[in-house]
Tab-separated table of C-alpha atoms and ligand atoms in Angstrom:
chain	number	residue	atom	x	y	z
A	199	MET	CA	0.000	0.000	0.000
A	200	LYS	CA	1.578	3.285	-1.119
A	201	ASN	CA	-0.017	5.337	1.563
A	202	HIS	CA	-2.486	4.409	4.226
A	203	LEU	CA	-3.431	7.253	6.505
A	204	LEU	CA	-5.756	7.451	9.477
A	205	ILE	CA	-6.334	10.860	11.029
A	206	ARG	CA	-8.057	10.402	14.371
A	207	ASP	CA	-10.323	12.755	16.247
A	208	VAL	CA	-10.958	15.754	14.028
A	209	VAL	CA	-13.887	18.004	13.274
A	210	VAL	CA	-14.267	17.587	9.529
A	211	VAL	CA	-15.583	20.806	7.997
A	212	ASN	CA	-17.033	20.793	4.492
A	213	HIS	CA	-18.929	23.618	2.823
A	214	ASP	CA	-22.239	22.103	3.885
A	215	GLY	CA	-21.515	21.158	7.464
A	216	ARG	CA	-19.243	19.615	10.027
A	217	THR	CA	-18.903	16.302	11.800
A	218	GLN	CA	-16.649	14.849	14.476
A	219	ALA	CA	-14.898	11.843	12.963
A	220	ASP	CA	-11.776	9.958	11.932
A	221	VAL	CA	-10.624	10.069	8.302
A	222	LEU	CA	-9.153	7.104	6.462
A	223	ALA	CA	-7.327	7.560	3.154
A	224	LYS	CA	-5.586	5.006	0.960
A	225	ASP	CA	-3.327	5.837	-1.963
A	226	GLY	CA	-4.372	9.470	-1.842
A	227	VAL	CA	-8.115	8.880	-1.896
A	228	ILE	CA	-10.445	9.234	1.089
A	229	GLU	CA	-12.106	5.964	1.933
A	230	LYS	CA	-14.041	6.638	5.131
A	231	VAL	CA	-15.127	9.552	7.269
A	232	GLU	CA	-16.626	8.046	10.404
A	233	ALA	CA	-16.198	7.837	14.161
A	234	GLY	CA	-14.033	5.007	15.499
A	235	ILE	CA	-12.347	3.709	12.343
A	236	HIS	CA	-10.074	0.663	12.700
A	237	SER	CA	-7.616	0.079	9.906
A	238	PRO	CA	-4.618	-2.117	10.801
A	239	GLY	CA	-1.356	-0.972	9.277
A	240	ALA	CA	-2.450	2.640	8.820
A	241	HIS	CA	-0.143	5.484	9.694
A	242	GLU	CA	-2.106	7.150	12.488
A	243	VAL	CA	-2.132	10.861	13.247
A	244	ASP	CA	-3.868	12.316	16.285
A	245	GLY	CA	-5.915	15.312	15.175
A	246	GLY	CA	-6.469	16.364	18.786
A	247	GLY	CA	-10.036	17.494	18.096
A	248	ARG	CA	-8.870	20.185	15.675
A	249	PHE	CA	-10.632	21.302	12.492
A	250	LEU	CA	-9.785	19.410	9.327
A	251	ILE	CA	-10.740	21.217	6.113
A	252	PRO	CA	-10.325	20.360	2.419
A	253	GLY	CA	-7.160	21.897	1.011
A	254	CYS	CA	-7.729	25.219	-0.724
A	255	VAL	CA	-7.910	25.280	-4.522
A	256	ASP	CA	-6.406	28.531	-5.763
A	257	THR	CA	-7.439	29.006	-9.379
A	258	HIS	CA	-5.316	32.110	-9.975
A	259	VAL	CA	-1.553	32.092	-9.386
A	260	HIS	CA	1.473	33.394	-11.295
A	261	PHE	CA	4.413	31.137	-10.558
A	262	ARG	CA	6.736	32.792	-13.128
A	263	ASP	CA	8.085	29.508	-14.428
A	264	PRO	CA	9.265	29.616	-17.167
A	265	GLY	CA	10.782	33.052	-17.476
A	266	ALA	CA	11.394	34.614	-14.071
A	267	LEU	CA	12.467	31.793	-11.796
A	268	HIS	CA	14.126	34.218	-9.411
A	269	LYS	CA	10.678	35.596	-8.497
A	270	GLU	CA	8.929	32.248	-8.085
A	271	ASN	CA	9.101	28.849	-9.737
A	272	TRP	CA	7.491	25.437	-9.643
A	273	SER	CA	9.444	24.573	-6.467
A	274	THR	CA	8.976	27.719	-4.429
A	275	GLY	CA	5.421	28.711	-5.380
A	276	PRO	CA	3.792	25.355	-4.631
A	277	ALA	CA	5.809	25.071	-1.397
A	278	ALA	CA	4.498	28.446	-0.232
A	279	ALA	CA	0.968	27.421	-1.186
A	280	VAL	CA	0.987	24.022	0.503
A	281	SER	CA	2.611	25.399	3.653
A	282	ALA	CA	-0.460	27.589	4.069
A	283	GLY	CA	-3.129	25.002	3.250
A	284	VAL	CA	-3.434	25.640	-0.500
A	285	THR	CA	-3.065	22.146	-1.938
A	286	SER	CA	-4.051	22.903	-5.559
A	287	VAL	CA	-2.922	25.786	-7.739
A	288	VAL	CA	-3.858	26.838	-11.247
A	289	ASP	CA	-1.195	28.822	-13.036
A	290	MET	CA	-1.744	31.725	-15.411
A	291	PRO	CA	-0.282	31.882	-18.930
A	292	ASN	CA	1.535	35.241	-18.772
A	293	THR	CA	4.916	33.602	-18.297
A	294	THR	CA	7.889	34.007	-20.632
A	295	PRO	CA	7.272	32.420	-23.042
A	296	THR	CA	3.514	32.709	-22.769
A	297	THR	CA	1.427	29.527	-22.523
A	298	THR	CA	-0.247	29.978	-25.870
A	299	ASP	CA	0.551	26.868	-27.898
A	300	LEU	CA	1.227	23.169	-27.498
A	301	GLU	CA	4.952	23.476	-27.056
A	302	SER	CA	4.750	26.039	-24.249
A	303	LEU	CA	1.963	24.080	-22.555
A	304	LEU	CA	3.908	20.821	-22.612
A	305	LYS	CA	7.058	22.470	-21.352
A	306	LYS	CA	5.296	24.156	-18.457
A	307	ARG	CA	3.466	20.936	-17.631
A	308	GLY	CA	6.770	19.071	-17.579
A	309	ARG	CA	8.317	21.609	-15.203
A	310	ALA	CA	5.330	21.524	-12.882
A	311	ARG	CA	5.154	17.728	-12.896
A	312	SER	CA	8.763	17.391	-11.957
A	313	LEU	CA	8.859	20.139	-9.305
A	314	SER	CA	5.464	20.925	-7.744
A	315	VAL	CA	4.496	19.710	-4.249
A	316	ALA	CA	0.970	20.997	-4.950
A	317	ASN	CA	-1.563	19.595	-7.387
A	318	PHE	CA	-1.379	21.928	-10.351
A	319	GLY	CA	-3.423	22.970	-13.347
A	320	LEU	CA	-2.636	25.271	-16.254
A	321	PHE	CA	-4.437	27.930	-18.252
A	322	LEU	CA	-3.946	28.613	-21.935
A	323	GLY	CA	-3.572	32.269	-22.853
A	324	ALA	CA	-5.499	34.091	-25.563
A	325	ALA	CA	-3.290	35.974	-27.986
A	326	LYS	CA	-4.422	37.795	-31.110
A	327	ASN	CA	-3.156	35.115	-33.450
A	328	ASN	CA	-3.811	31.806	-31.689
A	329	LEU	CA	-7.573	31.319	-32.043
A	330	GLU	CA	-7.300	28.098	-34.050
A	331	THR	CA	-4.655	26.734	-31.678
A	332	LEU	CA	-6.854	27.530	-28.681
A	333	LYS	CA	-9.872	25.848	-30.224
A	334	GLN	CA	-7.885	22.719	-30.834
A	335	LEU	CA	-5.862	22.638	-27.604
A	336	SER	CA	-8.753	23.503	-25.330
A	337	ALA	CA	-10.626	20.497	-26.730
A	338	ALA	CA	-7.728	18.067	-26.764
A	339	GLU	CA	-5.684	18.981	-23.695
A	340	ASN	CA	-6.321	18.833	-19.961
A	341	VAL	CA	-6.430	22.562	-19.167
A	342	ALA	CA	-8.294	24.720	-16.664
A	343	GLY	CA	-9.519	26.961	-19.444
A	344	ILE	CA	-8.537	30.014	-21.442
A	345	LYS	CA	-7.349	33.242	-19.861
A	346	ILE	CA	-8.118	36.516	-21.591
A	347	TYR	CA	-6.274	39.693	-20.642
A	348	MET	CA	-8.429	42.602	-21.802
A	349	GLY	CA	-5.998	45.064	-20.249
A	350	SER	CA	-2.237	44.869	-20.389
A	351	THR	CA	-0.435	43.790	-17.245
A	352	THR	CA	2.729	41.808	-16.457
A	353	GLY	CA	3.876	40.018	-19.621
A	354	SER	CA	2.860	40.443	-23.222
A	355	LEU	CA	-0.601	38.876	-23.344
A	356	LEU	CA	-3.340	41.231	-24.438
A	357	MET	CA	-6.675	40.706	-26.156
A	358	ASP	CA	-8.178	43.925	-27.436
A	359	ASP	CA	-9.899	42.390	-30.459
A	360	ASP	CA	-13.601	41.953	-29.722
A	361	GLY	CA	-14.063	39.719	-32.760
A	362	VAL	CA	-11.525	37.170	-31.545
A	363	MET	CA	-12.921	37.372	-28.050
A	364	GLU	CA	-16.419	36.680	-29.326
A	365	ALA	CA	-15.105	33.726	-31.338
A	366	LEU	CA	-13.633	32.257	-28.159
A	367	PHE	CA	-17.066	32.337	-26.540
A	368	ARG	CA	-18.725	30.971	-29.658
A	369	GLU	CA	-16.251	28.274	-30.556
A	370	THR	CA	-14.664	26.848	-27.428
A	371	ARG	CA	-16.100	24.692	-24.666
A	372	VAL	CA	-13.841	25.462	-21.725
A	373	MET	CA	-14.050	27.996	-18.944
A	374	ILE	CA	-12.946	31.479	-19.956
A	375	SER	CA	-11.260	33.410	-17.139
A	376	VAL	CA	-10.974	37.119	-17.723
A	377	HIS	CA	-8.779	39.943	-16.570
A	378	ALA	CA	-11.474	42.535	-17.178
A	379	GLU	CA	-9.974	45.996	-17.588
A	380	ASP	CA	-10.413	47.936	-20.839
A	381	GLU	CA	-7.074	48.552	-22.504
A	382	LYS	CA	-8.170	51.545	-24.550
A	383	ARG	CA	-9.352	53.484	-21.538
A	384	ILE	CA	-6.350	52.488	-19.434
A	385	SER	CA	-3.753	53.514	-22.006
A	386	GLN	CA	-5.510	56.822	-22.712
A	387	ARG	CA	-5.607	57.701	-19.047
A	388	ALA	CA	-2.037	56.527	-18.473
A	389	ASP	CA	-0.882	58.903	-21.222
A	390	GLU	CA	-2.762	61.804	-19.603
A	391	PHE	CA	-1.271	61.184	-16.177
A	392	GLN	CA	2.213	60.626	-17.550
A	393	SER	CA	2.178	63.788	-19.628
A	394	ARG	CA	1.285	65.727	-16.475
A	395	GLY	CA	4.391	64.258	-14.818
A	396	GLU	CA	2.449	62.566	-12.056
A	397	ASP	CA	4.290	59.789	-10.229
A	398	SER	CA	2.576	58.374	-7.159
A	399	PRO	CA	1.026	55.045	-6.215
A	400	HIS	CA	-2.280	56.893	-5.761
A	401	ILE	CA	-2.743	57.538	-9.485
A	402	HIS	CA	-2.993	53.815	-10.240
A	403	GLY	CA	-6.656	53.601	-9.255
A	404	GLN	CA	-7.445	56.691	-11.318
A	405	ILE	CA	-5.712	55.386	-14.424
A	406	ARG	CA	-7.201	51.907	-14.125
A	407	ASP	CA	-10.440	53.314	-12.800
A	408	PRO	CA	-13.718	51.485	-12.048
A	409	GLU	CA	-15.056	52.531	-15.455
A	410	ALA	CA	-12.235	50.601	-17.177
A	411	ALA	CA	-13.355	47.501	-15.296
A	412	VAL	CA	-17.035	48.093	-16.015
A	413	ILE	CA	-16.500	48.442	-19.775
A	414	ALA	CA	-14.662	45.123	-19.870
A	415	VAL	CA	-17.037	43.242	-17.578
A	416	GLY	CA	-19.965	44.501	-19.664
A	417	LYS	CA	-18.484	43.003	-22.838
A	418	ILE	CA	-17.782	39.687	-21.178
A	419	ALA	CA	-21.230	39.430	-19.629
A	420	ALA	CA	-22.780	40.099	-23.050
A	421	PHE	CA	-20.691	37.401	-24.778
A	422	ALA	CA	-21.310	34.914	-21.972
A	423	GLU	CA	-25.038	35.503	-22.182
A	424	ARG	CA	-25.206	35.456	-25.996
A	425	TYR	CA	-23.413	32.117	-26.293
A	426	ASN	CA	-24.483	30.740	-22.928
A	427	HIS	CA	-20.815	30.122	-22.256
A	428	PRO	CA	-19.518	30.448	-18.684
A	429	ALA	CA	-17.032	33.179	-17.876
A	430	HIS	CA	-15.115	33.731	-14.680
A	431	ILE	CA	-14.356	37.332	-13.757
A	432	CYS	CA	-10.996	37.364	-12.038
A	433	HIS	CA	-10.274	39.738	-9.158
A	434	LEU	CA	-13.509	41.713	-9.279
A	435	SER	CA	-12.878	44.831	-7.233
A	436	THR	CA	-15.596	47.477	-7.550
A	437	LEU	CA	-19.195	48.227	-6.652
A	438	ALA	CA	-19.695	49.361	-10.244
A	439	GLU	CA	-18.877	45.894	-11.621
A	440	LEU	CA	-21.227	44.309	-9.086
A	441	ALA	CA	-24.002	46.670	-10.165
A	442	LEU	CA	-23.400	45.876	-13.802
A	443	LEU	CA	-23.551	42.138	-13.216
A	444	ALA	CA	-26.708	42.567	-11.142
A	445	SER	CA	-28.286	44.107	-14.232
A	446	ARG	CA	-27.438	40.997	-16.301
A	447	PRO	CA	-28.732	38.118	-14.169
A	448	ALA	CA	-28.914	35.742	-17.142
A	449	ALA	CA	-25.200	35.941	-17.915
A	450	PRO	CA	-23.413	32.756	-16.745
A	451	VAL	CA	-20.675	34.638	-14.960
A	452	THR	CA	-18.881	33.677	-11.765
A	453	ILE	CA	-17.095	36.203	-9.595
A	454	GLU	CA	-13.686	35.771	-7.993
A	455	ALA	CA	-12.395	38.069	-5.249
A	456	CYS	CA	-8.805	38.381	-4.082
A	457	PRO	CA	-7.592	38.768	-0.513
A	458	HIS	CA	-5.798	42.015	-1.337
A	459	HIS	CA	-9.061	43.642	-2.454
A	460	LEU	CA	-10.894	42.216	0.548
A	461	PHE	CA	-8.323	43.105	3.196
A	462	LEU	CA	-6.757	46.298	1.788
A	463	ASN	CA	-8.070	49.474	0.233
A	464	ASP	CA	-6.439	52.492	-1.401
A	465	THR	CA	-5.770	54.167	1.932
A	466	ALA	CA	-3.126	51.439	2.484
A	467	LEU	CA	-1.050	52.964	-0.318
A	468	ASP	CA	0.311	55.603	2.076
A	469	ARG	CA	1.961	52.756	3.949
A	470	LEU	CA	2.649	50.346	1.085
A	471	GLY	CA	3.723	52.717	-1.661
A	472	ASN	CA	4.111	50.830	-4.925
A	473	PHE	CA	4.207	47.531	-3.022
A	474	GLY	CA	0.452	48.095	-3.149
A	475	LYS	CA	0.428	48.520	-6.931
A	476	VAL	CA	-1.666	45.726	-8.381
A	477	ASN	CA	-3.972	45.197	-11.370
A	478	PRO	CA	-6.824	45.855	-10.836
A	479	PRO	CA	-5.817	48.481	-8.259
A	480	LEU	CA	-6.654	48.612	-4.582
A	481	ARG	CA	-10.001	50.398	-4.465
A	482	SER	CA	-11.886	52.749	-2.140
A	483	PRO	CA	-13.123	51.685	1.294
A	484	ALA	CA	-16.668	51.739	-0.149
A	485	ASP	CA	-15.675	49.293	-2.896
A	486	GLN	CA	-13.968	47.093	-0.332
A	487	LYS	CA	-17.106	47.093	1.811
A	488	GLY	CA	-19.234	46.252	-1.225
A	489	LEU	CA	-16.974	43.334	-2.078
A	490	TRP	CA	-17.343	41.937	1.435
A	491	GLN	CA	-21.099	42.342	1.197
A	492	ALA	CA	-21.062	40.411	-2.087
A	493	LEU	CA	-18.915	37.740	-0.496
A	494	LEU	CA	-21.215	37.415	2.500
A	495	ASP	CA	-24.405	37.210	0.441
A	496	GLY	CA	-23.055	34.654	-2.049
A	497	ARG	CA	-22.483	36.771	-5.159
A	498	VAL	CA	-18.729	36.225	-4.867
A	499	ARG	CA	-18.237	32.641	-5.852
A	500	SER	CA	-14.614	32.064	-4.936
A	501	VAL	CA	-11.535	33.556	-3.348
A	502	ALA	CA	-8.271	33.219	-5.294
A	503	THR	CA	-5.015	35.009	-4.652
A	504	ASP	CA	-3.707	36.338	-7.979
A	505	HIS	CA	-0.363	35.508	-6.341
A	506	ALA	CA	1.900	37.756	-8.446
A	507	PRO	CA	5.363	38.024	-6.950
A	508	HIS	CA	7.831	40.720	-7.960
A	509	THR	CA	11.137	41.390	-6.232
A	510	ARG	CA	11.515	44.016	-3.510
A	511	GLU	CA	13.937	45.845	-5.737
A	512	GLU	CA	11.325	46.109	-8.489
A	513	LYS	CA	8.593	47.164	-6.078
A	514	GLN	CA	10.789	49.945	-4.681
A	515	ARG	CA	10.915	51.656	-8.066
A	516	GLY	CA	8.842	54.709	-8.921
A	517	TYR	CA	5.269	54.286	-10.102
A	518	TRP	CA	5.907	54.046	-13.826
A	519	LYS	CA	8.727	51.511	-13.545
A	520	CYS	CA	7.220	49.359	-10.824
A	521	PRO	CA	5.486	46.146	-11.963
A	522	SER	CA	1.995	45.370	-10.662
A	523	GLY	CA	1.220	42.499	-8.349
A	524	MET	CA	1.793	41.096	-4.892
A	525	PRO	CA	2.318	37.614	-3.487
A	526	GLY	CA	-0.633	35.905	-1.813
A	527	VAL	CA	-0.518	32.142	-1.398
A	528	ASP	CA	1.207	32.232	2.014
A	529	THR	CA	-1.476	34.441	3.495
A	530	SER	CA	-4.836	33.735	1.837
A	531	LEU	CA	-6.140	31.069	4.212
A	532	PRO	CA	-4.769	32.711	7.403
A	533	LEU	CA	-6.473	35.988	6.412
A	534	MET	CA	-9.806	34.303	5.824
A	535	LEU	CA	-9.465	32.286	9.039
A	536	ASP	CA	-8.989	35.550	10.865
A	537	ARG	CA	-12.515	36.514	9.769
A	538	VAL	CA	-13.738	33.218	11.185
A	539	ARG	CA	-12.000	34.063	14.434
A	540	SER	CA	-13.754	37.433	14.530
A	541	GLY	CA	-17.120	35.825	13.823
A	542	GLU	CA	-17.760	37.455	10.444
A	543	LEU	CA	-17.529	34.212	8.460
A	544	THR	CA	-18.193	30.590	9.221
A	545	LEU	CA	-15.494	28.044	8.536
A	546	GLU	CA	-17.987	26.320	6.219
A	547	ARG	CA	-18.199	29.470	4.093
A	548	VAL	CA	-14.402	29.724	3.910
A	549	VAL	CA	-14.299	26.123	2.680
A	550	GLU	CA	-16.992	26.933	0.140
A	551	LEU	CA	-15.120	29.978	-1.193
A	552	MET	CA	-11.647	28.479	-1.219
A	553	SER	CA	-12.167	24.766	-1.899
A	554	TRP	CA	-15.609	23.633	-2.965
A	555	ASN	CA	-16.692	26.427	-5.295
A	556	PRO	CA	-13.405	26.773	-7.190
A	557	SER	CA	-13.411	23.005	-7.734
A	558	GLN	CA	-16.987	23.141	-9.014
A	559	THR	CA	-16.504	26.225	-11.171
A	560	PHE	CA	-13.522	24.745	-12.964
A	561	ARG	CA	-14.898	21.176	-12.873
A	562	ILE	CA	-11.862	19.813	-11.090
A	563	GLN	CA	-12.236	16.155	-10.310
A	564	GLY	CA	-11.952	14.859	-6.754
A	565	LYS	CA	-11.260	18.168	-5.006
A	566	GLY	CA	-12.922	20.460	-2.514
A	567	ARG	CA	-14.504	18.029	-0.080
A	568	ILE	CA	-13.534	15.585	2.636
A	569	ALA	CA	-15.712	12.574	1.823
A	570	PRO	CA	-15.253	9.055	0.477
A	571	GLY	CA	-14.040	9.110	-3.114
A	572	TYR	CA	-12.515	12.592	-2.906
A	573	HIS	CA	-8.779	13.174	-2.889
A	574	ALA	CA	-6.973	13.327	0.442
A	575	ASP	CA	-5.993	17.010	0.222
A	576	MET	CA	-6.577	18.319	3.719
A	577	ALA	CA	-5.413	20.926	6.198
A	578	LEU	CA	-5.470	20.381	9.953
A	579	LEU	CA	-5.921	23.843	11.421
A	580	SER	CA	-3.719	25.103	14.192
A	581	THR	CA	-5.204	25.931	17.571
A	582	GLU	CA	-2.457	28.411	18.361
A	583	SER	CA	-3.496	31.998	18.717
A	584	ALA	CA	-3.011	34.724	16.165
A	585	ARG	CA	0.274	36.592	16.295
A	586	PRO	CA	2.107	39.179	14.202
A	587	TRP	CA	3.381	37.714	10.929
A	588	THR	CA	6.944	38.295	9.806
A	589	VAL	CA	8.821	37.542	6.592
A	590	ASP	CA	9.995	34.350	8.295
A	591	ASP	CA	6.441	33.048	7.933
A	592	LEU	CA	6.651	33.355	4.148
A	593	LEU	CA	7.927	30.739	1.755
A	594	THR	CA	7.330	32.814	-1.361
A	595	GLN	CA	10.679	33.446	-2.948
A	596	VAL	CA	10.204	37.227	-2.956
A	597	LYS	CA	9.991	37.255	0.846
A	598	TRP	CA	7.607	40.132	1.269
A	599	SER	CA	3.898	40.511	1.785
A	600	PRO	CA	1.588	43.465	2.409
A	601	PHE	CA	0.364	41.498	5.429
A	602	THR	CA	3.547	41.171	7.468
A	603	GLY	CA	3.010	42.875	10.810
A	604	TRP	CA	-0.652	41.835	10.783
A	605	VAL	CA	-1.893	39.691	13.641
A	606	LEU	CA	-3.068	36.518	11.932
A	607	PRO	CA	-3.637	32.863	12.759
A	608	PRO	CA	-0.633	30.662	12.002
A	609	LYS	CA	-0.325	28.333	9.038
A	610	PRO	CA	-1.980	24.904	9.470
A	611	GLU	CA	-0.678	22.338	11.919
A	612	ALA	CA	-0.400	19.829	9.047
A	613	VAL	CA	-1.263	19.696	5.350
A	614	TRP	CA	-1.766	16.531	3.294
A	615	VAL	CA	-1.567	16.477	-0.490
A	616	MET	CA	-2.960	13.288	-2.042
A	617	GLY	CA	-2.627	11.559	1.321
A	618	VAL	CA	0.986	12.567	1.937
A	619	GLU	CA	1.796	14.866	4.840
A	620	THR	CA	3.601	17.598	2.930
A	621	ALA	CA	3.718	20.515	5.352
A	622	ARG	CA	3.795	20.822	9.104
A	623	ARG	CA	3.526	24.188	10.872
A	624	GLY	CA	4.562	26.090	7.783
A	625	VAL	CA	7.513	23.866	6.900
A	626	ILE	CA	7.618	21.535	3.878
A	627	VAL	CA	8.271	18.033	5.200
A	628	ALA	CA	7.892	16.052	1.964
A	629	PRO	CA	9.830	18.132	-0.571
A	630	ASP	CA	10.011	15.221	-3.007
A	631	HIS	CA	6.257	14.638	-3.178
A	632	ARG	CA	4.872	15.130	-6.711
A	633	PRO	CA	1.080	14.819	-6.661
A	634	GLY	CA	0.747	15.766	-10.327
A	635	GLU	CA	-1.838	17.458	-12.446
A	636	LEU	CA	-5.439	18.361	-11.689
A	637	GLN	CA	-8.005	16.748	-13.958
A	638	PHE	CA	-10.530	19.083	-15.547
A	639	GLN	CA	-13.786	17.584	-16.727
A	640	LYS	CA	-14.694	18.553	-20.282
A	641	ASP	CA	-17.758	19.442	-22.301
A	642	SER	CA	-20.124	19.668	-19.400
A	643	PHE	CA	-21.828	22.822	-20.644
B	260	DOR	O1	-1.166	42.940	-10.634
B	260	DOR	C1	-1.148	42.007	-11.406
B	260	DOR	N1	-0.028	41.265	-11.575
B	260	DOR	N2	-2.230	41.716	-12.098
B	260	DOR	C2	-2.207	40.817	-13.102
B	260	DOR	O2	-3.203	40.632	-13.732
B	260	DOR	C3	-0.972	40.106	-13.448
B	260	DOR	C4	-0.076	40.055	-12.318
B	260	DOR	C5	1.311	39.612	-12.670
B	260	DOR	O3	1.447	38.614	-13.377
B	260	DOR	O4	2.257	40.253	-12.230
B	261	ZN	ZN1	-3.460	37.428	-12.308
């Protein structure tokens, strides 16, 4: 038996409820969730009555491999994720080279297979000239879906051709994830601000303003509705986008929110400077409040990090030379657990937002639930109290976070990936574990 695991005495929390039980897993698959399991020969772990939740499934990370391995790579990124309870990651295509054809997909897959301690999945990227390739690859290959960048950001991927975008909705059958900011408006406004010589982190939210997001979200909602093709709006950040989507209830659109938009707003830029520069930008306190409201009432479907590491040196540059993005996989679950601690969220809802819903949205097989037949990706939560985080808590290679200094719960006591204990108290204990690729179900819409 490759692995035979019995976790005793835990409170198993799924999105739809909790139960006190033992959990038995064999060869990476959960076999039983019951009280008083006997299974001779199992490796037994005492859960000590702690909470056991399904590992988080983060459907939006940038692990920079290939192309910028000094920022993150398929060793460091997954290690950071798993150490914090994120057992599955889905990587974006804006690497160098971009993931836009078969060769780049196979190469990235090979790297991830040979290095990642997390389950991984990959997006294909939409470029102006790869429509036929995307149609073919999205049907033939195991991918999370297609990512469209409507506004330029890190890397070269940009889709500002509405005809090609419409064809993707009409002619493909995989999830389309969208970075919804309108390039035309952004570049016009950037020119205006630059010609006035302005150089401050505070202009970012005026250049990439809510209207830029609304224009893009409006187009996507219309395509999604016209072709009845699901679309996933990445990192939604404004009240205006929420209002627009409320006016199009028939559009099959799911909403993702990021921790940095939930836990920070533009007033944090005084403290963070360009370390707070991210696309879409940190928004007003009113937008932040609206996003929480949408999360609490169910309009936000999932929480993903948009983990986008850049070096300290790069983030210390002036506004125009500083790249956008911040790391997130070390801190996403601890931040959300802090809202459980304060009573604003239930642990069930955190599991729904970070495990169950992302697995359902992207049709990922075997993930998001602790139950017989599901994969043994699980995090045993720590009972230690919250304390100020330091860079020593981070495994991301860039070694900074906007959340150091915050008083947060610690990383999980233990994290299993496909039945293998891979992290303990924030340290990777099975660095050679290679759980492999997520499986995305096809043609189900
Ligand atoms: O701020 C961002 N950084 N937003 C993105 O969409 C991309 C990301 C990156 O890759 O750096
Ligand atoms: Zn992103």
